[in-house]
Amino acid sequence: MPVPLEVVGSDLTVLVPGFLWYDVGEPYAVHLDIYTGHSEPITWFFARDLLRTGLREPAGHGDVTIRTDSRERPGHVLITLTGEHSTALMRAQASDIEYFLRQTDDLVLPGTEHEHLDLDTVVGQLLGRPAP
């Protein structure tokens, strides 16, 4: 689902194309593709529950944190992405995030993710075995 994202800086805000997507094969995760003008997007993936919680209260530690932007832009969500050498602060409309989450819920209801996970394949991948 296309999501208008703004990169928020101290003096400047820039609109960048973003795309949230969900794969039933990875039922606990959501993916965020950010298009920066390179041939391939920068892709971040994080817990779907993190995104959901961030709509209500500050959520996350480390690489991805999510919180509402109640001071400057009510109705928006701030997503902080921290990489090895830099940090980016992204802003999106909360209604876009809520709509996306409703779409994922239609595919996999929260609390039923384990029913969509192939544990044999996951364990094999962790052990370095090729997929069946």
PDB file of C-alpha atoms in Angstrom:
ATOM      1  CA  MET A   1       0.000   0.000   0.000  1.00  0.00           C
ATOM      2  CA  PRO A   2       1.533   3.350  -0.963  1.00  0.00           C
ATOM      3  CA  VAL A   3       2.024   5.560   2.065  1.00  0.00           C
ATOM      4  CA  PRO A   4       3.066   9.194   1.727  1.00  0.00           C
ATOM      5  CA  LEU A   5       6.085   9.612   3.988  1.00  0.00           C
ATOM      6  CA  GLU A   6       7.916  12.730   4.989  1.00  0.00           C
ATOM      7  CA  VAL A   7      11.531  12.721   6.077  1.00  0.00           C
ATOM      8  CA  VAL A   8      11.591  15.202   8.923  1.00  0.00           C
ATOM      9  CA  GLY A   9      14.749  17.178   9.569  1.00  0.00           C
ATOM     10  CA  SER A  10      15.555  20.026  11.910  1.00  0.00           C
ATOM     11  CA  ASP A  11      15.102  22.658   9.182  1.00  0.00           C
ATOM     12  CA  LEU A  12      13.495  20.752   6.344  1.00  0.00           C
ATOM     13  CA  THR A  13      10.751  18.239   5.578  1.00  0.00           C
ATOM     14  CA  VAL A  14      10.929  16.217   2.352  1.00  0.00           C
ATOM     15  CA  LEU A  15       8.210  13.993   0.887  1.00  0.00           C
ATOM     16  CA  VAL A  16       9.505  10.549  -0.155  1.00  0.00           C
ATOM     17  CA  PRO A  17       7.589   7.649  -1.682  1.00  0.00           C
ATOM     18  CA  GLY A  18       7.026   4.803   0.738  1.00  0.00           C
ATOM     19  CA  PHE A  19       5.259   1.489   0.476  1.00  0.00           C
ATOM     20  CA  LEU A  20       4.037  -0.631   3.373  1.00  0.00           C
ATOM     21  CA  TRP A  21       3.511  -4.290   2.551  1.00  0.00           C
ATOM     22  CA  TYR A  22       2.663  -7.503   4.299  1.00  0.00           C
ATOM     23  CA  ASP A  23       3.511 -11.109   3.461  1.00  0.00           C
ATOM     24  CA  VAL A  24       1.327 -13.835   5.005  1.00  0.00           C
ATOM     25  CA  GLY A  25       4.437 -16.069   4.960  1.00  0.00           C
ATOM     26  CA  GLU A  26       5.993 -13.694   7.530  1.00  0.00           C
ATOM     27  CA  PRO A  27       2.868 -13.098   9.608  1.00  0.00           C
ATOM     28  CA  TYR A  28       4.519 -11.220  12.465  1.00  0.00           C
ATOM     29  CA  ALA A  29       6.305  -8.644  10.275  1.00  0.00           C
ATOM     30  CA  VAL A  30       5.475  -5.670   8.105  1.00  0.00           C
ATOM     31  CA  HIS A  31       7.804  -4.233   5.493  1.00  0.00           C
ATOM     32  CA  LEU A  32       8.450  -0.600   4.680  1.00  0.00           C
ATOM     33  CA  ASP A  33      10.058   0.186   1.327  1.00  0.00           C
ATOM     34  CA  ILE A  34      11.452   3.707   1.023  1.00  0.00           C
ATOM     35  CA  TYR A  35      12.323   4.985  -2.429  1.00  0.00           C
ATOM     36  CA  THR A  36      15.226   7.411  -2.434  1.00  0.00           C
ATOM     37  CA  GLY A  37      16.051   7.610  -6.122  1.00  0.00           C
ATOM     38  CA  HIS A  38      18.250   4.513  -6.223  1.00  0.00           C
ATOM     39  CA  SER A  39      17.265   1.541  -8.387  1.00  0.00           C
ATOM     40  CA  GLU A  40      16.184  -0.484  -5.347  1.00  0.00           C
ATOM     41  CA  PRO A  41      14.226   0.706  -2.326  1.00  0.00           C
ATOM     42  CA  ILE A  42      15.594   0.712   1.173  1.00  0.00           C
ATOM     43  CA  THR A  43      13.546  -1.935   2.991  1.00  0.00           C
ATOM     44  CA  TRP A  44      12.928  -2.062   6.709  1.00  0.00           C
ATOM     45  CA  PHE A  45      10.948  -4.799   8.370  1.00  0.00           C
ATOM     46  CA  PHE A  46       9.612  -4.802  11.886  1.00  0.00           C
ATOM     47  CA  ALA A  47       6.847  -6.290  14.003  1.00  0.00           C
ATOM     48  CA  ARG A  48       3.270  -5.620  12.967  1.00  0.00           C
ATOM     49  CA  ASP A  49       2.447  -5.257  16.678  1.00  0.00           C
ATOM     50  CA  LEU A  50       5.071  -2.507  16.954  1.00  0.00           C
ATOM     51  CA  LEU A  51       3.268  -0.533  14.261  1.00  0.00           C
ATOM     52  CA  ARG A  52      -0.110  -1.125  15.936  1.00  0.00           C
ATOM     53  CA  THR A  53       1.157  -0.163  19.412  1.00  0.00           C
ATOM     54  CA  GLY A  54       2.870   2.962  18.066  1.00  0.00           C
ATOM     55  CA  LEU A  55      -0.531   4.331  17.068  1.00  0.00           C
ATOM     56  CA  ARG A  56      -1.547   4.432  20.754  1.00  0.00           C
ATOM     57  CA  GLU A  57       1.681   4.936  22.703  1.00  0.00           C
ATOM     58  CA  PRO A  58       5.438   5.149  22.123  1.00  0.00           C
ATOM     59  CA  ALA A  59       6.721   1.744  21.018  1.00  0.00           C
ATOM     60  CA  GLY A  60      10.006   0.122  20.138  1.00  0.00           C
ATOM     61  CA  HIS A  61      13.634   0.181  21.203  1.00  0.00           C
ATOM     62  CA  GLY A  62      16.723   0.304  19.050  1.00  0.00           C
ATOM     63  CA  ASP A  63      16.442   0.308  15.251  1.00  0.00           C
ATOM     64  CA  VAL A  64      12.742   1.167  14.925  1.00  0.00           C
ATOM     65  CA  THR A  65      10.590   3.286  17.205  1.00  0.00           C
ATOM     66  CA  ILE A  66       7.071   4.523  16.536  1.00  0.00           C
ATOM     67  CA  ARG A  67       5.009   7.176  18.292  1.00  0.00           C
ATOM     68  CA  THR A  68       2.241   9.634  17.561  1.00  0.00           C
ATOM     69  CA  ASP A  69       3.151  13.195  16.652  1.00  0.00           C
ATOM     70  CA  SER A  70       0.772  14.835  19.098  1.00  0.00           C
ATOM     71  CA  ARG A  71       2.650  18.150  19.360  1.00  0.00           C
ATOM     72  CA  GLU A  72       3.492  19.311  15.861  1.00  0.00           C
ATOM     73  CA  ARG A  73       1.138  17.292  13.640  1.00  0.00           C
ATOM     74  CA  PRO A  74      -1.772  15.593  15.453  1.00  0.00           C
ATOM     75  CA  GLY A  75      -3.100  12.670  13.449  1.00  0.00           C
ATOM     76  CA  HIS A  76       0.386  11.700  12.308  1.00  0.00           C
ATOM     77  CA  VAL A  77       2.809   8.968  13.325  1.00  0.00           C
ATOM     78  CA  LEU A  78       6.572   9.350  13.662  1.00  0.00           C
ATOM     79  CA  ILE A  79       8.724   6.378  12.679  1.00  0.00           C
ATOM     80  CA  THR A  80      12.386   6.599  13.657  1.00  0.00           C
ATOM     81  CA  LEU A  81      14.712   4.329  11.683  1.00  0.00           C
ATOM     82  CA  THR A  82      18.213   3.977  13.074  1.00  0.00           C
ATOM     83  CA  GLY A  83      20.889   2.402  10.907  1.00  0.00           C
ATOM     84  CA  GLU A  84      24.530   1.695  11.449  1.00  0.00           C
ATOM     85  CA  HIS A  85      25.628   5.214  10.532  1.00  0.00           C
ATOM     86  CA  SER A  86      22.514   7.384  10.526  1.00  0.00           C
ATOM     87  CA  THR A  87      18.987   7.951  11.760  1.00  0.00           C
ATOM     88  CA  ALA A  88      15.941   9.016   9.766  1.00  0.00           C
ATOM     89  CA  LEU A  89      12.736  10.410  11.201  1.00  0.00           C
ATOM     90  CA  MET A  90       9.722   9.632   9.002  1.00  0.00           C
ATOM     91  CA  ARG A  91       6.198  10.999   9.387  1.00  0.00           C
ATOM     92  CA  ALA A  92       3.001   9.425   8.001  1.00  0.00           C
ATOM     93  CA  GLN A  93      -0.697   9.979   8.515  1.00  0.00           C
ATOM     94  CA  ALA A  94      -2.076   7.748  11.254  1.00  0.00           C
ATOM     95  CA  SER A  95      -5.166   7.047   9.126  1.00  0.00           C
ATOM     96  CA  ASP A  96      -2.958   5.523   6.394  1.00  0.00           C
ATOM     97  CA  ILE A  97      -1.261   3.268   8.952  1.00  0.00           C
ATOM     98  CA  GLU A  98      -4.617   2.270  10.468  1.00  0.00           C
ATOM     99  CA  TYR A  99      -5.994   1.413   7.016  1.00  0.00           C
ATOM    100  CA  PHE A 100      -2.937  -0.699   6.227  1.00  0.00           C
ATOM    101  CA  LEU A 101      -3.256  -2.587   9.525  1.00  0.00           C
ATOM    102  CA  ARG A 102      -6.943  -3.314   8.847  1.00  0.00           C
ATOM    103  CA  GLN A 103      -5.905  -4.814   5.510  1.00  0.00           C
ATOM    104  CA  THR A 104      -3.326  -7.052   7.214  1.00  0.00           C
ATOM    105  CA  ASP A 105      -5.944  -8.109   9.779  1.00  0.00           C
ATOM    106  CA  ASP A 106      -8.157  -9.278   6.903  1.00  0.00           C
ATOM    107  CA  LEU A 107      -5.330 -11.614   5.865  1.00  0.00           C
ATOM    108  CA  VAL A 108      -4.131 -12.751   9.309  1.00  0.00           C
ATOM    109  CA  LEU A 109      -6.060 -11.899  12.443  1.00  0.00           C
ATOM    110  CA  PRO A 110      -3.889 -10.688  15.319  1.00  0.00           C
ATOM    111  CA  GLY A 111      -3.216 -13.606  17.637  1.00  0.00           C
ATOM    112  CA  THR A 112      -3.414 -16.204  14.833  1.00  0.00           C
ATOM    113  CA  GLU A 113       0.009 -15.501  13.286  1.00  0.00           C
ATOM    114  CA  HIS A 114       1.379 -18.811  14.551  1.00  0.00           C
ATOM    115  CA  GLU A 115      -1.166 -20.641  12.369  1.00  0.00           C
ATOM    116  CA  HIS A 116       0.464 -19.125   9.262  1.00  0.00           C
ATOM    117  CA  LEU A 117       4.067 -19.836  10.215  1.00  0.00           C
ATOM    118  CA  ASP A 118       5.915 -22.867   8.839  1.00  0.00           C
ATOM    119  CA  LEU A 119       8.209 -23.635  11.785  1.00  0.00           C
ATOM    120  CA  ASP A 120      10.105 -26.403   9.976  1.00  0.00           C
ATOM    121  CA  THR A 121      11.192 -23.952   7.281  1.00  0.00           C
ATOM    122  CA  VAL A 122      12.082 -21.261   9.835  1.00  0.00           C
ATOM    123  CA  VAL A 123      14.223 -23.669  11.878  1.00  0.00           C
ATOM    124  CA  GLY A 124      15.865 -24.918   8.686  1.00  0.00           C
ATOM    125  CA  GLN A 125      16.726 -21.362   7.668  1.00  0.00           C
ATOM    126  CA  LEU A 126      18.171 -20.640  11.118  1.00  0.00           C
ATOM    127  CA  LEU A 127      20.331 -23.746  10.816  1.00  0.00           C
ATOM    128  CA  GLY A 128      21.435 -22.842   7.295  1.00  0.00           C
ATOM    129  CA  ARG A 129      19.566 -25.637   5.556  1.00  0.00           C
ATOM    130  CA  PRO A 130      18.109 -25.015   2.104  1.00  0.00           C
ATOM    131  CA  ALA A 131      14.330 -24.569   1.876  1.00  0.00           C
ATOM    132  CA  PRO A 132      12.424 -27.751   0.994  1.00  0.00           C
TER     133      PRO A 132
END
